[in-house]
Every structure is written in C-alpha cells, then in structure tokens.
C-alpha cells in the first residue's frame, strides 16, 4: 500500500519545480518590493536592460500610424525605473538621445532621396513626421520616471521637447525652405494633395515650430486658426477676390462638372397659376 504513495511523490515534486521554473521565466525584470535587494551592474545595463528598451523603441519608431505593437509597456517602464533608481539615469538619457538622433538622421537621408517628385516628397515628409510624433506619444511615457527625476529635475529640460527638437533640427529645418514653397504651390491646385494629408502636415509643422509661420503666413492661415492678425473691413475686398479666384481655378479642373444651380427639383414641372 505504501509503494503507490511513494511513486506519486516525485511526480508532485517535479510538477512543483516545473511550476516554479515557469513562474520565474515569466516574472518581469523588476518585481514589487525587490528594489532594495537588487543590484544593477554596468554589464547588466549593457547586456540586459538597454537592449530591451532599444528593441522596443526601434519597433515604435517604425510602427505604421494607427497600428499597434505588442510589447510589454509595464516591463519597459520597470526597466527605466530600475535604471534610474540604480544611478544609470545619465547613461540611459545619453543612449536614448543617441538612438533617436541616429534615427532622425536616417529619416533625413530617406527624404533627400525623394525630392525629385514634389508630390511624393510632400507625402513622404508628412508620413515621416506623423510616424515620428506618434512614436513619441508612447516613448515619452515609457521614460516618464527618468524624465521626472533626471531630465526635468537635474537638467531642467523636458524629454518630449528634446525629442521633438531632434526632429526639428535634423529633418524639418533641413527641408522647410524647400517644403513650404511646394506646399504653397499644391495648395493652389485643389486635391493635388489629399486635404487630410495637407491639414495634418500643416498642423504638425506648426506644433513642431510655430516660427515656421513667419516664412509663409498666408499658407498656414488656411489651416491654422488665428495665425494672421484679426480681419478688418479694409481686407474684405481682398478675401472676396481670393474666393473668386479659387472658384475660377476649380472650374478649370478637368474633372469638374457643371450642374444646374437652380433651386427647382429635377422632377418638378412648371404649373400654370390661373
């Protein structure tokens, strides 16, 4: 009678060991209550923590707008939290800036290869900027702990503004003098660029650097409210001329079709009144 019970014991132990191994494998890098007892060496940072963050950032930077990347945001935040608590803030911030700088320089090179076709260049620039700003909306919260206790507190800066500045310096400032005249040209050609693309591009440019408005104020005024000074009575004739010119341009489009502008419905007939 004892033998079956003895035979069952090793199986139970193996199952317990297997469960424990699985639990450890699935455990995050940082477990609640374990910070005091944990250490972080430069080798740990270089070989374990930074590669995880670097891989997540690379995925976010290449993510199509509106799509979703299945990464563990909790684990990424935990990596940042431990690096900051274990005095790796400066290195983490330096590595992040180096990675983001390398990425925006690559974006600038890609845009320079699309400058021959103006329409393609505008669409490519719009997509690139939208993709980058979308990535920042996720990257900055992941590094929120570093931003609060190192970037803001010690450097007196803001992480989001610093990462946006990288795109402005390495990409937008390089192309803005070429981009705005192209946008002004296509804005006079209805639907040459899809209206949502134009509107999104102009809003992003303005949010990236409001000083761009000084270069083409009339162009920005078409998409950004209150960019120009308030309208006065003396400006009414100018706006009337602009509207009339836009109507003439639309009539010249090959796909534009004239329709009967009368208020009479097509099924109605004249009825004589006695």
GROMACS .gro file of C-alpha atoms in nm:
model
  274
    1UNK     CA    1   0.000   0.000   0.000
    2UNK     CA    2   0.298   0.232   0.062
    3UNK     CA    3   0.450   0.190  -0.281
    4UNK     CA    4   0.186   0.380  -0.480
    5UNK     CA    5   0.215   0.672  -0.242
    6UNK     CA    6   0.592   0.678  -0.279
    7UNK     CA    7   0.556   0.664  -0.655
    8UNK     CA    8   0.332   0.968  -0.656
    9UNK     CA    9   0.564   1.191  -0.452
   10UNK     CA   10   0.835   1.250  -0.715
   11UNK     CA   11   0.569   1.345  -0.974
   12UNK     CA   12   0.427   1.607  -0.738
   13UNK     CA   13   0.774   1.746  -0.672
   14UNK     CA   14   0.855   1.766  -1.042
   15UNK     CA   15   0.529   1.941  -1.110
   16UNK     CA   16   0.603   2.193  -0.835
   17UNK     CA   17   0.954   2.254  -0.969
   18UNK     CA   18   0.819   2.295  -1.321
   19UNK     CA   19   0.561   2.546  -1.200
   20UNK     CA   20   0.829   2.739  -1.012
   21UNK     CA   21   1.054   2.747  -1.320
   22UNK     CA   22   0.768   2.874  -1.536
   23UNK     CA   23   0.684   3.143  -1.280
   24UNK     CA   24   1.044   3.266  -1.273
   25UNK     CA   25   1.068   3.268  -1.652
   26UNK     CA   26   0.754   3.482  -1.680
   27UNK     CA   27   0.850   3.717  -1.397
   28UNK     CA   28   0.927   4.076  -1.502
   29UNK     CA   29   1.272   4.225  -1.465
   30UNK     CA   30   1.153   4.424  -1.166
   31UNK     CA   31   0.925   4.269  -0.905
   32UNK     CA   32   0.738   4.475  -0.642
   33UNK     CA   33   0.930   4.505  -0.316
   34UNK     CA   34   1.257   4.377  -0.462
   35UNK     CA   35   1.427   4.710  -0.541
   36UNK     CA   36   1.631   4.733  -0.221
   37UNK     CA   37   1.783   4.389  -0.263
   38UNK     CA   38   1.856   4.417  -0.635
   39UNK     CA   39   2.175   4.545  -0.791
   40UNK     CA   40   2.246   4.668  -1.139
   41UNK     CA   41   2.595   4.647  -1.282
   42UNK     CA   42   2.715   4.818  -1.600
   43UNK     CA   43   2.718   4.473  -1.763
   44UNK     CA   44   2.353   4.419  -1.663
   45UNK     CA   45   2.260   4.753  -1.812
   46UNK     CA   46   2.454   4.695  -2.132
   47UNK     CA   47   2.351   4.334  -2.192
   48UNK     CA   48   2.002   4.309  -2.046
   49UNK     CA   49   1.819   4.634  -1.976
   50UNK     CA   50   1.922   4.869  -2.255
   51UNK     CA   51   1.880   4.605  -2.533
   52UNK     CA   52   1.519   4.552  -2.423
   53UNK     CA   53   1.447   4.925  -2.430
   54UNK     CA   54   1.635   4.971  -2.756
   55UNK     CA   55   1.434   4.696  -2.925
   56UNK     CA   56   1.103   4.840  -2.808
   57UNK     CA   57   1.197   5.191  -2.925
   58UNK     CA   58   1.303   5.061  -3.267
   59UNK     CA   59   0.963   4.894  -3.309
   60UNK     CA   60   0.775   5.206  -3.205
   61UNK     CA   61   0.972   5.431  -3.441
   62UNK     CA   62   0.890   5.211  -3.741
   63UNK     CA   63   0.527   5.147  -3.648
   64UNK     CA   64   0.273   5.247  -3.913
   65UNK     CA   65   0.045   5.528  -3.792
   66UNK     CA   66  -0.264   5.384  -3.629
   67UNK     CA   67  -0.119   5.035  -3.582
   68UNK     CA   68  -0.033   4.853  -3.258
   69UNK     CA   69   0.292   4.691  -3.144
   70UNK     CA   70   0.255   4.404  -2.893
   71UNK     CA   71   0.527   4.497  -2.644
   72UNK     CA   72   0.516   4.487  -2.263
   73UNK     CA   73   0.488   4.852  -2.162
   74UNK     CA   74   0.492   4.752  -1.796
   75UNK     CA   75   0.825   4.574  -1.840
   76UNK     CA   76   0.971   4.870  -2.033
   77UNK     CA   77   0.866   5.111  -1.760
   78UNK     CA   78   1.015   4.877  -1.499
   79UNK     CA   79   1.347   4.874  -1.684
   80UNK     CA   80   1.357   5.254  -1.683
   81UNK     CA   81   1.254   5.267  -1.316
   82UNK     CA   82   1.535   5.041  -1.202
   83UNK     CA   83   1.797   5.213  -1.420
   84UNK     CA   84   1.705   5.547  -1.266
   85UNK     CA   85   1.697   5.413  -0.910
   86UNK     CA   86   2.037   5.248  -0.957
   87UNK     CA   87   2.207   5.568  -1.078
   88UNK     CA   88   2.206   5.495  -1.453
   89UNK     CA   89   1.995   5.798  -1.545
   90UNK     CA   90   2.272   5.986  -1.722
   91UNK     CA   91   2.375   5.688  -1.932
   92UNK     CA   92   2.015   5.598  -2.011
   93UNK     CA   93   1.938   5.951  -2.126
   94UNK     CA   94   2.256   5.965  -2.332
   95UNK     CA   95   2.181   5.631  -2.501
   96UNK     CA   96   1.823   5.735  -2.575
   97UNK     CA   97   1.931   6.062  -2.738
   98UNK     CA   98   2.199   5.883  -2.941
   99UNK     CA   99   1.945   5.628  -3.066
  100UNK     CA  100   1.686   5.893  -3.155
  101UNK     CA  101   1.948   6.113  -3.323
  102UNK     CA  102   2.063   5.825  -3.539
  103UNK     CA  103   1.703   5.756  -3.637
  104UNK     CA  104   1.617   6.113  -3.739
  105UNK     CA  105   1.939   6.137  -3.941
  106UNK     CA  106   1.832   5.827  -4.128
  107UNK     CA  107   1.489   5.984  -4.190
  108UNK     CA  108   1.656   6.292  -4.333
  109UNK     CA  109   1.860   6.077  -4.573
  110UNK     CA  110   1.545   5.896  -4.688
  111UNK     CA  111   1.366   6.225  -4.755
  112UNK     CA  112   1.656   6.357  -4.959
  113UNK     CA  113   1.613   6.058  -5.187
  114UNK     CA  114   1.251   6.156  -5.264
  115UNK     CA  115   1.299   6.521  -5.356
  116UNK     CA  116   1.273   6.480  -5.734
  117UNK     CA  117   0.898   6.421  -5.726
  118UNK     CA  118   0.736   6.708  -5.535
  119UNK     CA  119   0.408   6.525  -5.464
  120UNK     CA  120   0.589   6.216  -5.341
  121UNK     CA  121   0.822   6.429  -5.130
  122UNK     CA  122   0.533   6.609  -4.958
  123UNK     CA  123   0.350   6.284  -4.884
  124UNK     CA  124   0.669   6.118  -4.762
  125UNK     CA  125   0.753   6.412  -4.535
  126UNK     CA  126   0.401   6.414  -4.392
  127UNK     CA  127   0.407   6.040  -4.324
  128UNK     CA  128   0.756   6.054  -4.170
  129UNK     CA  129   0.673   6.337  -3.932
  130UNK     CA  130   0.338   6.183  -3.833
  131UNK     CA  131   0.505   5.847  -3.767
  132UNK     CA  132   0.777   6.005  -3.552
  133UNK     CA  133   0.538   6.216  -3.344
  134UNK     CA  134   0.312   5.915  -3.294
  135UNK     CA  135   0.609   5.716  -3.163
  136UNK     CA  136   0.695   5.994  -2.917
  137UNK     CA  137   0.346   5.969  -2.772
  138UNK     CA  138   0.443   5.620  -2.649
  139UNK     CA  139   0.819   5.654  -2.593
  140UNK     CA  140   0.795   5.956  -2.362
  141UNK     CA  141   0.554   5.786  -2.116
  142UNK     CA  142   0.783   5.480  -2.103
  143UNK     CA  143   1.067   5.709  -1.991
  144UNK     CA  144   0.844   5.918  -1.766
  145UNK     CA  145   1.031   5.826  -1.448
  146UNK     CA  146   1.363   5.932  -1.599
  147UNK     CA  147   1.203   6.249  -1.729
  148UNK     CA  148   1.066   6.345  -1.388
  149UNK     CA  149   1.369   6.268  -1.173
  150UNK     CA  150   1.658   6.338  -1.408
  151UNK     CA  151   1.567   6.539  -1.719
  152UNK     CA  152   1.331   6.785  -1.550
  153UNK     CA  153   1.483   6.789  -1.203
  154UNK     CA  154   1.854   6.790  -1.288
  155UNK     CA  155   1.881   6.908  -1.649
  156UNK     CA  156   1.585   7.149  -1.628
  157UNK     CA  157   1.455   7.022  -1.961
  158UNK     CA  158   1.158   6.824  -2.089
  159UNK     CA  159   1.206   6.490  -2.262
  160UNK     CA  160   0.922   6.536  -2.509
  161UNK     CA  161   1.052   6.876  -2.618
  162UNK     CA  162   1.407   6.745  -2.650
  163UNK     CA  163   1.298   6.456  -2.875
  164UNK     CA  164   1.082   6.687  -3.087
  165UNK     CA  165   1.379   6.924  -3.114
  166UNK     CA  166   1.587   6.641  -3.264
  167UNK     CA  167   1.337   6.601  -3.548
  168UNK     CA  168   1.318   6.975  -3.598
  169UNK     CA  169   1.697   7.021  -3.614
  170UNK     CA  170   1.788   6.715  -3.821
  171UNK     CA  171   1.485   6.691  -4.050
  172UNK     CA  172   1.237   6.980  -4.056
  173UNK     CA  173   1.488   7.266  -4.056
  174UNK     CA  174   1.679   7.100  -4.340
  175UNK     CA  175   1.374   7.081  -4.567
  176UNK     CA  176   1.143   7.363  -4.458
  177UNK     CA  177   1.267   7.617  -4.715
  178UNK     CA  178   1.204   7.366  -4.993
  179UNK     CA  179   0.887   7.217  -4.845
  180UNK     CA  180   0.682   7.533  -4.787
  181UNK     CA  181   0.702   7.664  -5.148
  182UNK     CA  182   0.591   7.320  -5.269
  183UNK     CA  183   0.301   7.323  -5.024
  184UNK     CA  184   0.205   7.672  -5.136
  185UNK     CA  185   0.207   7.557  -5.497
  186UNK     CA  186  -0.009   7.248  -5.442
  187UNK     CA  187  -0.248   7.440  -5.216
  188UNK     CA  188  -0.349   7.637  -5.527
  189UNK     CA  189  -0.431   7.310  -5.704
  190UNK     CA  190  -0.741   7.162  -5.538
  191UNK     CA  191  -0.695   6.798  -5.435
  192UNK     CA  192  -0.339   6.776  -5.570
  193UNK     CA  193  -0.264   6.651  -5.219
  194UNK     CA  194  -0.540   6.488  -5.018
  195UNK     CA  195  -0.694   6.753  -4.787
  196UNK     CA  196  -0.648   6.541  -4.470
  197UNK     CA  197  -0.278   6.499  -4.553
  198UNK     CA  198  -0.233   6.873  -4.608
  199UNK     CA  199  -0.421   6.967  -4.292
  200UNK     CA  200  -0.231   6.715  -4.077
  201UNK     CA  201   0.105   6.823  -4.221
  202UNK     CA  202   0.044   7.193  -4.158
  203UNK     CA  203  -0.077   7.130  -3.802
  204UNK     CA  204   0.228   6.916  -3.724
  205UNK     CA  205   0.466   7.175  -3.868
  206UNK     CA  206   0.304   7.446  -3.662
  207UNK     CA  207   0.318   7.239  -3.342
  208UNK     CA  208   0.679   7.147  -3.412
  209UNK     CA  209   0.787   7.509  -3.453
  210UNK     CA  210   0.541   7.797  -3.459
  211UNK     CA  211   0.816   8.019  -3.605
  212UNK     CA  212   0.764   7.846  -3.940
  213UNK     CA  213   0.453   8.064  -3.977
  214UNK     CA  214   0.678   8.365  -4.044
  215UNK     CA  215   0.802   8.201  -4.364
  216UNK     CA  216   0.457   8.153  -4.524
  217UNK     CA  217   0.190   8.314  -4.305
  218UNK     CA  218  -0.084   8.304  -4.571
  219UNK     CA  219  -0.028   7.932  -4.627
  220UNK     CA  220  -0.051   7.848  -4.256
  221UNK     CA  221  -0.358   8.068  -4.221
  222UNK     CA  222  -0.551   7.830  -4.447
  223UNK     CA  223  -0.513   7.550  -4.191
  224UNK     CA  224  -0.432   7.710  -3.853
  225UNK     CA  225  -0.685   7.945  -3.688
  226UNK     CA  226  -0.577   8.286  -3.559
  227UNK     CA  227  -0.237   8.279  -3.728
  228UNK     CA  228  -0.291   8.611  -3.905
  229UNK     CA  229  -0.395   8.936  -3.736
  230UNK     CA  230  -0.772   8.993  -3.696
  231UNK     CA  231  -0.958   9.077  -4.015
  232UNK     CA  232  -1.058   9.437  -4.074
  233UNK     CA  233  -1.314   9.590  -4.306
  234UNK     CA  234  -1.040   9.701  -4.544
  235UNK     CA  235  -0.946   9.333  -4.604
  236UNK     CA  236  -1.290   9.224  -4.726
  237UNK     CA  237  -1.224   9.305  -5.092
  238UNK     CA  238  -0.904   9.101  -5.084
  239UNK     CA  239  -1.085   8.798  -4.941
  240UNK     CA  240  -1.362   8.830  -5.199
  241UNK     CA  241  -1.101   8.827  -5.476
  242UNK     CA  242  -0.936   8.518  -5.323
  243UNK     CA  243  -1.268   8.330  -5.314
  244UNK     CA  244  -1.349   8.426  -5.672
  245UNK     CA  245  -1.006   8.316  -5.788
  246UNK     CA  246  -1.048   7.982  -5.610
  247UNK     CA  247  -1.384   7.933  -5.783
  248UNK     CA  248  -1.227   8.007  -6.122
  249UNK     CA  249  -0.949   7.759  -6.052
  250UNK     CA  250  -1.199   7.488  -5.960
  251UNK     CA  251  -1.395   7.547  -6.282
  252UNK     CA  252  -1.076   7.487  -6.480
  253UNK     CA  253  -1.025   7.141  -6.335
  254UNK     CA  254  -1.082   6.869  -6.599
  255UNK     CA  255  -1.297   6.659  -6.364
  256UNK     CA  256  -1.516   6.948  -6.258
  257UNK     CA  257  -1.875   6.916  -6.385
  258UNK     CA  258  -2.125   7.195  -6.402
  259UNK     CA  259  -2.465   7.127  -6.255
  260UNK     CA  260  -2.787   7.317  -6.271
  261UNK     CA  261  -2.769   7.564  -5.986
  262UNK     CA  262  -3.141   7.645  -5.987
  263UNK     CA  263  -3.344   7.557  -5.681
  264UNK     CA  264  -3.600   7.366  -5.888
  265UNK     CA  265  -3.602   6.991  -5.839
  266UNK     CA  266  -3.549   6.774  -6.143
  267UNK     CA  267  -3.890   6.608  -6.112
  268UNK     CA  268  -4.081   6.934  -6.085
  269UNK     CA  269  -4.260   7.093  -6.379
  270UNK     CA  270  -4.389   7.442  -6.423
  271UNK     CA  271  -4.750   7.467  -6.311
  272UNK     CA  272  -4.956   7.747  -6.451
  273UNK     CA  273  -5.148   7.951  -6.199
  274UNK     CA  274  -5.484   8.081  -6.308
   0.00000   0.00000   0.00000
